[in-house]
XYZ file of C-alpha atoms in Angstrom:
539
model
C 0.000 0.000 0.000
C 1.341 3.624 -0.968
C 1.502 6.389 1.624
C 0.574 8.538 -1.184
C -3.213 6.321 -0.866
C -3.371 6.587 2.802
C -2.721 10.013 2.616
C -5.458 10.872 0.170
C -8.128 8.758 1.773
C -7.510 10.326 5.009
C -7.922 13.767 3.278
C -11.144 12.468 2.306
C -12.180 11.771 5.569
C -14.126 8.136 4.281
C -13.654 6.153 8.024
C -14.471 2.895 6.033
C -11.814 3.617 3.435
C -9.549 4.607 5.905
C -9.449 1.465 8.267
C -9.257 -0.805 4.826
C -5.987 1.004 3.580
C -4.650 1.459 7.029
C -5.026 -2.181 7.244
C -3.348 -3.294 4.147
C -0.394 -0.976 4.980
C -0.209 -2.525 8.470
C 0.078 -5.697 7.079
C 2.285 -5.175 4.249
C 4.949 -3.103 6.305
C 4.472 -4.892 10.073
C 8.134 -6.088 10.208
C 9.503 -2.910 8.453
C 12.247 -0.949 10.195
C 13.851 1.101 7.361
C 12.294 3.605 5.429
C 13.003 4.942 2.154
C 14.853 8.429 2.978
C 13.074 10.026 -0.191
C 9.357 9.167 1.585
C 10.764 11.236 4.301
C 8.330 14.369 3.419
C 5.596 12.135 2.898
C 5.909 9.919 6.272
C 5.617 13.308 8.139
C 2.559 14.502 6.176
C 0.992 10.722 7.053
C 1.811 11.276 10.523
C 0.053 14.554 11.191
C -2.847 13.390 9.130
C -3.252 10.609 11.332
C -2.783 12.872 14.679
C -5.285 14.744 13.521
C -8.141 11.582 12.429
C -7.296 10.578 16.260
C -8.022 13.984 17.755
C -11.318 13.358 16.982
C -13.901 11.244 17.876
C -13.536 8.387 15.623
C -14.240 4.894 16.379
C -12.292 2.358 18.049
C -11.573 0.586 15.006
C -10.658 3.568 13.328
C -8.443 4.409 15.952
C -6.469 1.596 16.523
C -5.789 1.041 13.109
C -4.474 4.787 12.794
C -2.293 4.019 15.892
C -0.642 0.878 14.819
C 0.093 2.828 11.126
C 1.862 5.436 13.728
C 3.493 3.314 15.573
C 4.991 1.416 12.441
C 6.270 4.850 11.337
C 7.452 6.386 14.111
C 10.339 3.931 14.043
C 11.694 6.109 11.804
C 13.265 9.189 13.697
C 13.126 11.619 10.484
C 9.310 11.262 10.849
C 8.583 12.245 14.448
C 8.589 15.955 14.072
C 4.680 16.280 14.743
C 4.512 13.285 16.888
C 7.033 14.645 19.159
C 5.534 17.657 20.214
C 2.735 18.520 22.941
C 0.029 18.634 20.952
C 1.056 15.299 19.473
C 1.999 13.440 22.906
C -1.545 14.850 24.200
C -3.090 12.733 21.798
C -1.435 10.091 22.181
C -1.523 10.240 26.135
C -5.442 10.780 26.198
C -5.860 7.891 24.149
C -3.597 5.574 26.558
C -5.643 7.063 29.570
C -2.765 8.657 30.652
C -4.107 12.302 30.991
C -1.061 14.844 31.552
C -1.018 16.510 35.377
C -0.004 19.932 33.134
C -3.891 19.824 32.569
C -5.485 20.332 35.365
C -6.719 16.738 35.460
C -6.585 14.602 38.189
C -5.223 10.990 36.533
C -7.538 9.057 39.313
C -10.563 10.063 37.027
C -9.492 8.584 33.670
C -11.097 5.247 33.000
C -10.700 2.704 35.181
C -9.863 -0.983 34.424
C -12.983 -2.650 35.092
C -14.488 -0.248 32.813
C -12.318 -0.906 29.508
C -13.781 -2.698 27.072
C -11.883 -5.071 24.920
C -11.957 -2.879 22.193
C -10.965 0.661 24.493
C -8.131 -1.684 25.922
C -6.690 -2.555 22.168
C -6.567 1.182 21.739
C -4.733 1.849 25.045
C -2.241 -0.909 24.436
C -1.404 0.481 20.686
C -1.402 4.332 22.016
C 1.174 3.098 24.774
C 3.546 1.274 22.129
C 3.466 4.227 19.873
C 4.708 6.402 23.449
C 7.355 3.697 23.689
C 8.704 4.124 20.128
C 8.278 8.207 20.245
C 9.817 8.375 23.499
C 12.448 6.062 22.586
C 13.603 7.712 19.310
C 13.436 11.282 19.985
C 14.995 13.278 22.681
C 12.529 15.633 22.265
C 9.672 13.755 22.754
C 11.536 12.882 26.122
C 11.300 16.501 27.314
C 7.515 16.825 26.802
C 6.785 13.857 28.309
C 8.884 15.366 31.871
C 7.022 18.477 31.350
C 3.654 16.538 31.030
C 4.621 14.807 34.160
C 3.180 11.383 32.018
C 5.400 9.319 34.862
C 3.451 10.394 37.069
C 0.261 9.215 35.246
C 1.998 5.939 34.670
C 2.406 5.454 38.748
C -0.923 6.621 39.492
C -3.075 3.911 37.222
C -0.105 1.132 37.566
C -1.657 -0.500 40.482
C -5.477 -0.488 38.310
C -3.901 -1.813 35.184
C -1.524 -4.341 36.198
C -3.972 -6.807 36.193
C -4.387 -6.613 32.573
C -1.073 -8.019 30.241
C -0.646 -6.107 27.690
C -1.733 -2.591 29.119
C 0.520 -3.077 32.599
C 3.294 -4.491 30.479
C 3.513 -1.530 28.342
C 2.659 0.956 30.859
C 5.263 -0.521 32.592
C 7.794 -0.437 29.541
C 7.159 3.154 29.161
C 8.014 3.964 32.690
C 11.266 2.423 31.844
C 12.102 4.215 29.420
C 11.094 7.171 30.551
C 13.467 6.492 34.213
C 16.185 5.869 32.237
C 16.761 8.469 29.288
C 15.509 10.898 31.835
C 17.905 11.501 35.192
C 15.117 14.639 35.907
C 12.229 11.951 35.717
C 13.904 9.567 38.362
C 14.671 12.474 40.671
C 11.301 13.656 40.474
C 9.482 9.727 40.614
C 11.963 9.593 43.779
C 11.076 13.052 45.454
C 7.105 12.915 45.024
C 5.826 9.602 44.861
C 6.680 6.127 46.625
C 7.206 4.756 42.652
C 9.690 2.502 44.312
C 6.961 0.876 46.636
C 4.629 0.691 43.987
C 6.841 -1.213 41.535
C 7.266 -3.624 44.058
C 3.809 -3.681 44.895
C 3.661 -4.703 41.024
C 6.507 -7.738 41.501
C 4.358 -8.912 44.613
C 1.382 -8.733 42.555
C 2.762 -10.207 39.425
C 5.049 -13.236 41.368
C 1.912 -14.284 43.839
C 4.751 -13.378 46.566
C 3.227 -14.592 49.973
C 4.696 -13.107 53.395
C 5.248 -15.364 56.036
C 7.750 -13.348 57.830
C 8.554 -9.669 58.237
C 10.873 -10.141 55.011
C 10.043 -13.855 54.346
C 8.213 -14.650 51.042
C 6.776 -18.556 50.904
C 8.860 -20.241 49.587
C 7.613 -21.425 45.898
C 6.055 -25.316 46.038
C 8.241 -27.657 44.728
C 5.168 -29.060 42.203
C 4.077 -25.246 41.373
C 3.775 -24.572 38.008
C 6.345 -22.581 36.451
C 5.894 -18.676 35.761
C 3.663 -17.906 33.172
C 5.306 -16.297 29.953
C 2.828 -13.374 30.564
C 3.775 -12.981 34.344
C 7.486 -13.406 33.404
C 7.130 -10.255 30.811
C 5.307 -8.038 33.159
C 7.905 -8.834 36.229
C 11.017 -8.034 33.768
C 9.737 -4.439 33.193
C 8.645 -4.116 36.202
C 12.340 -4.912 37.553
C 14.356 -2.819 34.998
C 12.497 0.305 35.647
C 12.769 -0.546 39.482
C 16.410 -0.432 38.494
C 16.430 2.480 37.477
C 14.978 4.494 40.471
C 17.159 2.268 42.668
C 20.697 3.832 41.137
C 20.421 6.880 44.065
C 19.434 5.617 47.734
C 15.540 5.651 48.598
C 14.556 9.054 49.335
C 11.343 7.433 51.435
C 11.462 7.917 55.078
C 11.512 4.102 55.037
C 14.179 3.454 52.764
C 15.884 0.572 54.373
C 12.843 -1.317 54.971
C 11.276 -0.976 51.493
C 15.067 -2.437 50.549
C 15.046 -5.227 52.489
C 11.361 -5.653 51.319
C 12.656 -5.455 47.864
C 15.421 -8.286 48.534
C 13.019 -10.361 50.009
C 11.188 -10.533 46.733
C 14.074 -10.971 44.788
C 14.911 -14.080 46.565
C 11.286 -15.267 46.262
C 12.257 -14.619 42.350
C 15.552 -16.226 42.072
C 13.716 -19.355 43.639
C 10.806 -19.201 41.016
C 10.789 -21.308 37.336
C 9.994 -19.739 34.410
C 8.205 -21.661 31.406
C 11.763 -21.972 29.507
C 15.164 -21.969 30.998
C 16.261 -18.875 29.008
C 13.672 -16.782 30.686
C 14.584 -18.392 33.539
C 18.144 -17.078 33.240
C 16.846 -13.571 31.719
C 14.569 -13.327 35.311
C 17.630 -14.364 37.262
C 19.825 -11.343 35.455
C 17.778 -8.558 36.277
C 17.241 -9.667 39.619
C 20.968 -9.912 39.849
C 21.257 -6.068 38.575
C 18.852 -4.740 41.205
C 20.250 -6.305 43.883
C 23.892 -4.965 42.662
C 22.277 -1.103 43.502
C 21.287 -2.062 47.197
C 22.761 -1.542 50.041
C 25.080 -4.915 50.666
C 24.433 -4.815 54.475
C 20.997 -5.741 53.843
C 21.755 -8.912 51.827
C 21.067 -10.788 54.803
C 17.764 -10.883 54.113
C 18.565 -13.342 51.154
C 19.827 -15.868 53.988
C 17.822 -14.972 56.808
C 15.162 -17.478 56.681
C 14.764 -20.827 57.526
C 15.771 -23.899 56.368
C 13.544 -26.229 54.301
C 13.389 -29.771 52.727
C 16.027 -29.964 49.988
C 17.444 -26.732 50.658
C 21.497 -25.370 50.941
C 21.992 -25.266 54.815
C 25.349 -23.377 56.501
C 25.561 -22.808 59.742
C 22.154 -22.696 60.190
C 21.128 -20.303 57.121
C 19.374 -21.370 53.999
C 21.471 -20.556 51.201
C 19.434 -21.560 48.703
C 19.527 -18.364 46.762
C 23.352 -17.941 47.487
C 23.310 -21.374 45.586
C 21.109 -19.841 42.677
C 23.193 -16.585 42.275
C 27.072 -18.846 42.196
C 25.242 -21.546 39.729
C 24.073 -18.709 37.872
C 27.803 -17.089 37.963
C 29.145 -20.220 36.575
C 26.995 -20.400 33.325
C 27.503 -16.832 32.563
C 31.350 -17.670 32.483
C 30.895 -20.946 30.499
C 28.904 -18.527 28.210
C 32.043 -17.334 27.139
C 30.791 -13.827 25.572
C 29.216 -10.268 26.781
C 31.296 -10.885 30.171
C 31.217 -6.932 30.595
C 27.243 -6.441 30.924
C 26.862 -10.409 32.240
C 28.887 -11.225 33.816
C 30.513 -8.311 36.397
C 26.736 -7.592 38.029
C 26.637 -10.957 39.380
C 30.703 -10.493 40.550
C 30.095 -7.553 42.345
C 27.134 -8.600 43.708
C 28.810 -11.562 45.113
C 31.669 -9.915 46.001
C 30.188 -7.442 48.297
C 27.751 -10.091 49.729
C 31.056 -12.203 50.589
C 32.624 -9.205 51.965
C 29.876 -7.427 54.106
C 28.184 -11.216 55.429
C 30.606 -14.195 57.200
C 27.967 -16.645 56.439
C 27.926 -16.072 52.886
C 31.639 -15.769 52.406
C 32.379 -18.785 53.872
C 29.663 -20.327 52.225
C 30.726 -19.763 48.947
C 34.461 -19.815 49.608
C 33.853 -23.477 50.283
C 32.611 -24.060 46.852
C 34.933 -22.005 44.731
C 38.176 -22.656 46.484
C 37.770 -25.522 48.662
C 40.946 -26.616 50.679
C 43.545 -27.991 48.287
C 44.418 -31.193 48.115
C 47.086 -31.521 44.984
C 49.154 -28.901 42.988
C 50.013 -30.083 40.105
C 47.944 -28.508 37.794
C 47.938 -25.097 37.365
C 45.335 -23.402 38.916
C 43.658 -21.773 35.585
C 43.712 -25.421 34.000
C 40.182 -27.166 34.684
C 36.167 -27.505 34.546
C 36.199 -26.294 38.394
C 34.488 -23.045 39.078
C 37.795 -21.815 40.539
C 39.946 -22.689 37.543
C 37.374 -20.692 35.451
C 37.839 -17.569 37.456
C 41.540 -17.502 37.465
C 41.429 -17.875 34.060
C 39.608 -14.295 34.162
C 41.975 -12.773 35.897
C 43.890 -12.633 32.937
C 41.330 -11.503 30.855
C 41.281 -8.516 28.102
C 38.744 -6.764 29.553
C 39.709 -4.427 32.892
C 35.962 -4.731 34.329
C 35.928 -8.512 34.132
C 39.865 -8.663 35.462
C 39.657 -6.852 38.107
C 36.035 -8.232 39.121
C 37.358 -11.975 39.561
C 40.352 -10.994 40.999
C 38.488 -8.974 43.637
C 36.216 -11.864 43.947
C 38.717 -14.164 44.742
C 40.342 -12.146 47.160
C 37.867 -11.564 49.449
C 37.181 -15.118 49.691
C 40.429 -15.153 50.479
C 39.914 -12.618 53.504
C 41.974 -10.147 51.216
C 45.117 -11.925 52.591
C 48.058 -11.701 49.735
C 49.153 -14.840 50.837
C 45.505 -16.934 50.784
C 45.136 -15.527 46.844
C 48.327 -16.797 45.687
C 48.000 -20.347 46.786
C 45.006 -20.619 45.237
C 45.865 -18.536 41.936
C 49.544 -18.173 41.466
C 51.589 -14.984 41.582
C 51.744 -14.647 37.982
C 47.666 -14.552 37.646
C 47.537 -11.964 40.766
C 50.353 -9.783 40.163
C 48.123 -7.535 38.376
C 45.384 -7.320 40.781
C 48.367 -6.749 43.933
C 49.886 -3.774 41.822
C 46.741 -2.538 41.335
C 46.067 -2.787 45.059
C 49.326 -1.470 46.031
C 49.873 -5.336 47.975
C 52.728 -6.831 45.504
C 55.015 -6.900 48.321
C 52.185 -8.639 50.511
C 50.330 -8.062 53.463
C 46.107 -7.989 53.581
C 43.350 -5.543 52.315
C 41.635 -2.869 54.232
C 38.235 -4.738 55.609
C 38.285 -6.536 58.698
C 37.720 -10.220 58.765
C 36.747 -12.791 61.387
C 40.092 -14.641 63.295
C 39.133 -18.142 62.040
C 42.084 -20.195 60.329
C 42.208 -21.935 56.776
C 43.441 -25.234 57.004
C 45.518 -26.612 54.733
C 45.471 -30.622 53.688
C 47.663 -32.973 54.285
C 48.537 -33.481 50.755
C 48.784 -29.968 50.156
C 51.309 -29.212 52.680
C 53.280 -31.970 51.518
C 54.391 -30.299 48.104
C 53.742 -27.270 49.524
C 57.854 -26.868 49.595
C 57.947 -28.029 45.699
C 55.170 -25.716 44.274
C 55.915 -22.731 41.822
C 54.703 -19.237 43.633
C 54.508 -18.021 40.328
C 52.664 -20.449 38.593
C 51.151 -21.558 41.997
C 51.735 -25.665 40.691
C 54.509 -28.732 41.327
C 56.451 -28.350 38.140
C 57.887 -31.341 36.244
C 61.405 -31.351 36.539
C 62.931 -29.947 33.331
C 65.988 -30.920 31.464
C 68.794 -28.520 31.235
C 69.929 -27.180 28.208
C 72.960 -25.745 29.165
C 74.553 -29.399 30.606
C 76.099 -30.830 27.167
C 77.268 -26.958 26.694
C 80.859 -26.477 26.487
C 81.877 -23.048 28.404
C 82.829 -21.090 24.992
C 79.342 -22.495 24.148
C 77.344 -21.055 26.827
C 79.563 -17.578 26.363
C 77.876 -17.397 23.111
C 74.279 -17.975 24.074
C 74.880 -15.133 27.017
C 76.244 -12.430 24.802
C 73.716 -13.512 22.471
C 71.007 -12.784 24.632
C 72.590 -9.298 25.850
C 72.863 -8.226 22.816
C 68.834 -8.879 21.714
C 67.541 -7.413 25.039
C 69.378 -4.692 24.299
C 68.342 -4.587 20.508
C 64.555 -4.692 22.103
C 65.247 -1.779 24.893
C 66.481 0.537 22.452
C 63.776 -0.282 19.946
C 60.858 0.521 22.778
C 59.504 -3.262 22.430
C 60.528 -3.596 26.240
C 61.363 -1.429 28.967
C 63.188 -2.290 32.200
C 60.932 -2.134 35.502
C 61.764 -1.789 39.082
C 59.688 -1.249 42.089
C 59.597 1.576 44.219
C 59.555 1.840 48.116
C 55.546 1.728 48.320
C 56.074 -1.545 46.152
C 54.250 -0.267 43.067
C 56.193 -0.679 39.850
C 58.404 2.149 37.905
C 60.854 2.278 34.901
C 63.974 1.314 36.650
C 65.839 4.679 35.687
C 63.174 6.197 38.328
C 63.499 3.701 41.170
C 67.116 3.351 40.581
C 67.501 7.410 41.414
C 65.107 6.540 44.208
C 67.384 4.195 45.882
C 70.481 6.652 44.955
C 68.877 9.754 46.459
C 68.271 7.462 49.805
C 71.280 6.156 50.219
C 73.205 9.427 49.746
C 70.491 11.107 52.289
C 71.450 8.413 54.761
C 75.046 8.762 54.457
C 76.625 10.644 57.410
C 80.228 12.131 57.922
């Protein structure tokens, strides 16, 4: 269908002949994303053409057929100019029951759920996707919709509208997107209404969540069906958006207890089964997110709770969702891609948990470096869960280095020592320099007194075992034993002279470390040493 024909027929003003091109071209163009850059003119013309048929009092059919047209444009940013503006956004708001606070109207008097009829609710659900594109696509768009206050809207009929799919999921979507393109919006969602409190009002809503302790959800049945698809959907926006408003502290008066409400859901959620395993995992990540903005100290709540049939137990906590968060750790590494934004959340998140909570440290220390019992393999050489995060430490990426290594050395109690039995001092180094600890010694946080014990078997080789490659090395031949002495002249001036070659070429460049044990070019820590000595030296 030509735009060309939509755009006459709408001229005309014919509703029947509208809704049977409108159709066609919906049809036609429903998985279209690029537009021909010479229609651009004619795109824009559509779209105010069809703002203007929905200004008026057409009929439902009428109008969700002009909406879905609109939305199918407006993912094209060259046509947006009328869409984006008030008058445009008004439309589009009024016919998503979202009237604008800027009014005058008070959004508790729009239509109410139990009064939208299947038809009204296919128009709401179209007039909020065509929000989500606008809003999306054009920073401009974005500003009307803070100075309409439409967040605010959003909150106000979330808790009415939740019950329906579509209309709470895309309500929902477009208070994401709104929370995070626009810092102003959070501040103001965070200042003026509880949005935090409702949104999890939403998760309790959408995950049946059942409290049968002051932060205790039931836990889920072992024979309940998994998570609907629908439910699933409506919980993930609900959680990025929460994520959103949870990147500053709470500004309610009852900040900490709305968190630790918050984390009590979340392990209610990292408990629950999805229809598929992928959402599963997808439901599992942005829980993992939103728990990486809270404060740590209330992570307790995740092992606070007692211990049922089936269930992790240590020292007396259930650490079932401990249990969900390191298994899910371990298939994000085996993943092997997108470590940056998949992998680090869950690091941190452990991290801090392991740091801030004894229980959960040791916990989880227990499983990821249990007490060693041979050395002859190098630690980054495996299918263990350990080997795979030394093998990290190494990695390309600075986030995801620096995120096992810091992972690994809390479980270590931040002792030097603890970190390179376990990894080696050629896998650490980096992480000690970093840390200012290459010479040894233990991190800042304080830790409780109790000992690691080492095996027997471990502390038997422990004399033979490479610090730097933290493993019992084979014995290896020596090359230099058939050499005669003229021989092994040769091979030393030989090797001066290519060092050399490489030094003066920039390839290499010769290191030393300074007094606070970080690392310098050695003409620096060489003057170093030379100015201290001659300071010292007395007559």
């Amino acid at each position: 269908m030509d735009l060309k024909e939509i755009l006459s027929r709408l001229e005309i003003g014919n509703e029947v002949e509208i809704v049977k091109v409108l159709l066609q071209y919906n049809q036609e163009n429903s998985q279209t994303f690029t537009f021909d850059k010479n229609e651009e003119n004619l795109q824009i013309k559509v779209c105010r053409s069809l703002l203007t048929a929905l200004g008026t009092q057409e009929g439902p059919c009428c109008q969700r057929a002009s909406l879905e047209t609109l939305r199918i444009l407006s993912r094209d940013k060259r046509a947006l100019d009328p869409v984006a503006t008030r008058e445009g956004l008004l439309v589009l708001a009024g016919l998503a029951q979202l009237p604008s606070a800027q009014d005058g109207a008070d959004p508790a008097d729009s239509l109410q759920e139990d009064t939208l009829t299947p038809e009204q609710e296919s128009v709401v659900v179209e007039a909020l996707k065509c929000l989500c594109n606008v809003v999306y696509n054009s920073p401009a768009a974005q500003q009307v919709c803070a100075d309409l206050k439409l967040a605010h809207s959003l909150c106000t009929h979330l808790r009415s509208r939740c019950g329906r799919h579509a209309v709470g999921l895309f309500s929902l979507r477009l208070l994401f997107l709104l929370t995070a393109l626009r810092p102003d919006v959070r501040a103001s969602l965070q200042s003026q209404l509880p949005a935090v409190r409702l949104l999890r009002e939403v998760l309790e809503r959408t995950l049946q969540v059942r409290w049968v302790g002051p932060y205790e959800a039931g836990a889920p049945e072992p024979e309940a069906t998994p998570l609907p698809t629908e439910d699933n959907e409506r919980a993930m926006e609900a959680l990025k958006a929460m994520f959103n408003l949870t990147l500053t502290d709470p500004a309610e008066e009852d900040g900490q207890h709305q968190v630790r409400l918050i984390i009590g859901v979340m392990r209610h959620l990292l408990l629950l089964r999805t229809e598929t395993e992928e959402k599963t995992e997808e439901a599992h990540s942005h829980a993992v997110n939103l728990l990486s903005n809270l404060p740590a100290g209330c992570l307790d709540v995740l092992i606070d709770v007692p211990v049922q049939g089936g269930q992790e137990q240590y020292g007396g906590n259930n650490m079932a969702a401990v249990q969900v968060l390191l298994d899910f750790l371990e298939k994000r590494i085996d993943k092997g891609s997108n470590y940056k934004e998949g992998l680090t959340p869950v690091l941190s998140l452990l991290t801090e948990g392991s740091r801030r909570h004894r229980h959960i440290r040791r916990f989880i220390k227990a499983q990821v470096l249990p007490p060693l019992k041979e050395a002859k393999v190098r630690p980054e050489i495996g299918t263990t869960i350990r080997n795979k995060l030394v093998r990290l430490m190494t990695h390309v990426d600075m986030g995801v280095k620096q995120g096992a290594a810091e992972f690994l050395f809390v479980l270590c109690k931040e002792s030097v020592d603890n970190l390179l039995k376990y990894t080696g001092y050629g896998n650490a180094a980096g992480h000690l320099v970093a840390k200012g600890l290459l010479a040894g010694g233990r991190g800042e946080t304080k830790y409780s007194d109790d000992e690691d014990s080492d095996t027997e078997e471990y502390k038997s080789v422990k004399p033979l075992i490479n610090p730097i490659t933290g493993h019992v090395e084979e014995p290896m031949p020596n090359p230099m034993e058939e050499m005669t002495e003229e021989q092994k002249e040769y091979e030393a001036q030989k090797m001066v002279i290519m060092l050399d070659e490489l030094i003066r070429k920039g390839v290499i460049q010769p290191m030393g470390v300074r007094k606070d044990c970080t690392v310098a070019p050695l003409e620096e820590t060489l003057r170093q040493h030379t100015h201290e000595s001659s300071g010292s030296d007395t007559d």
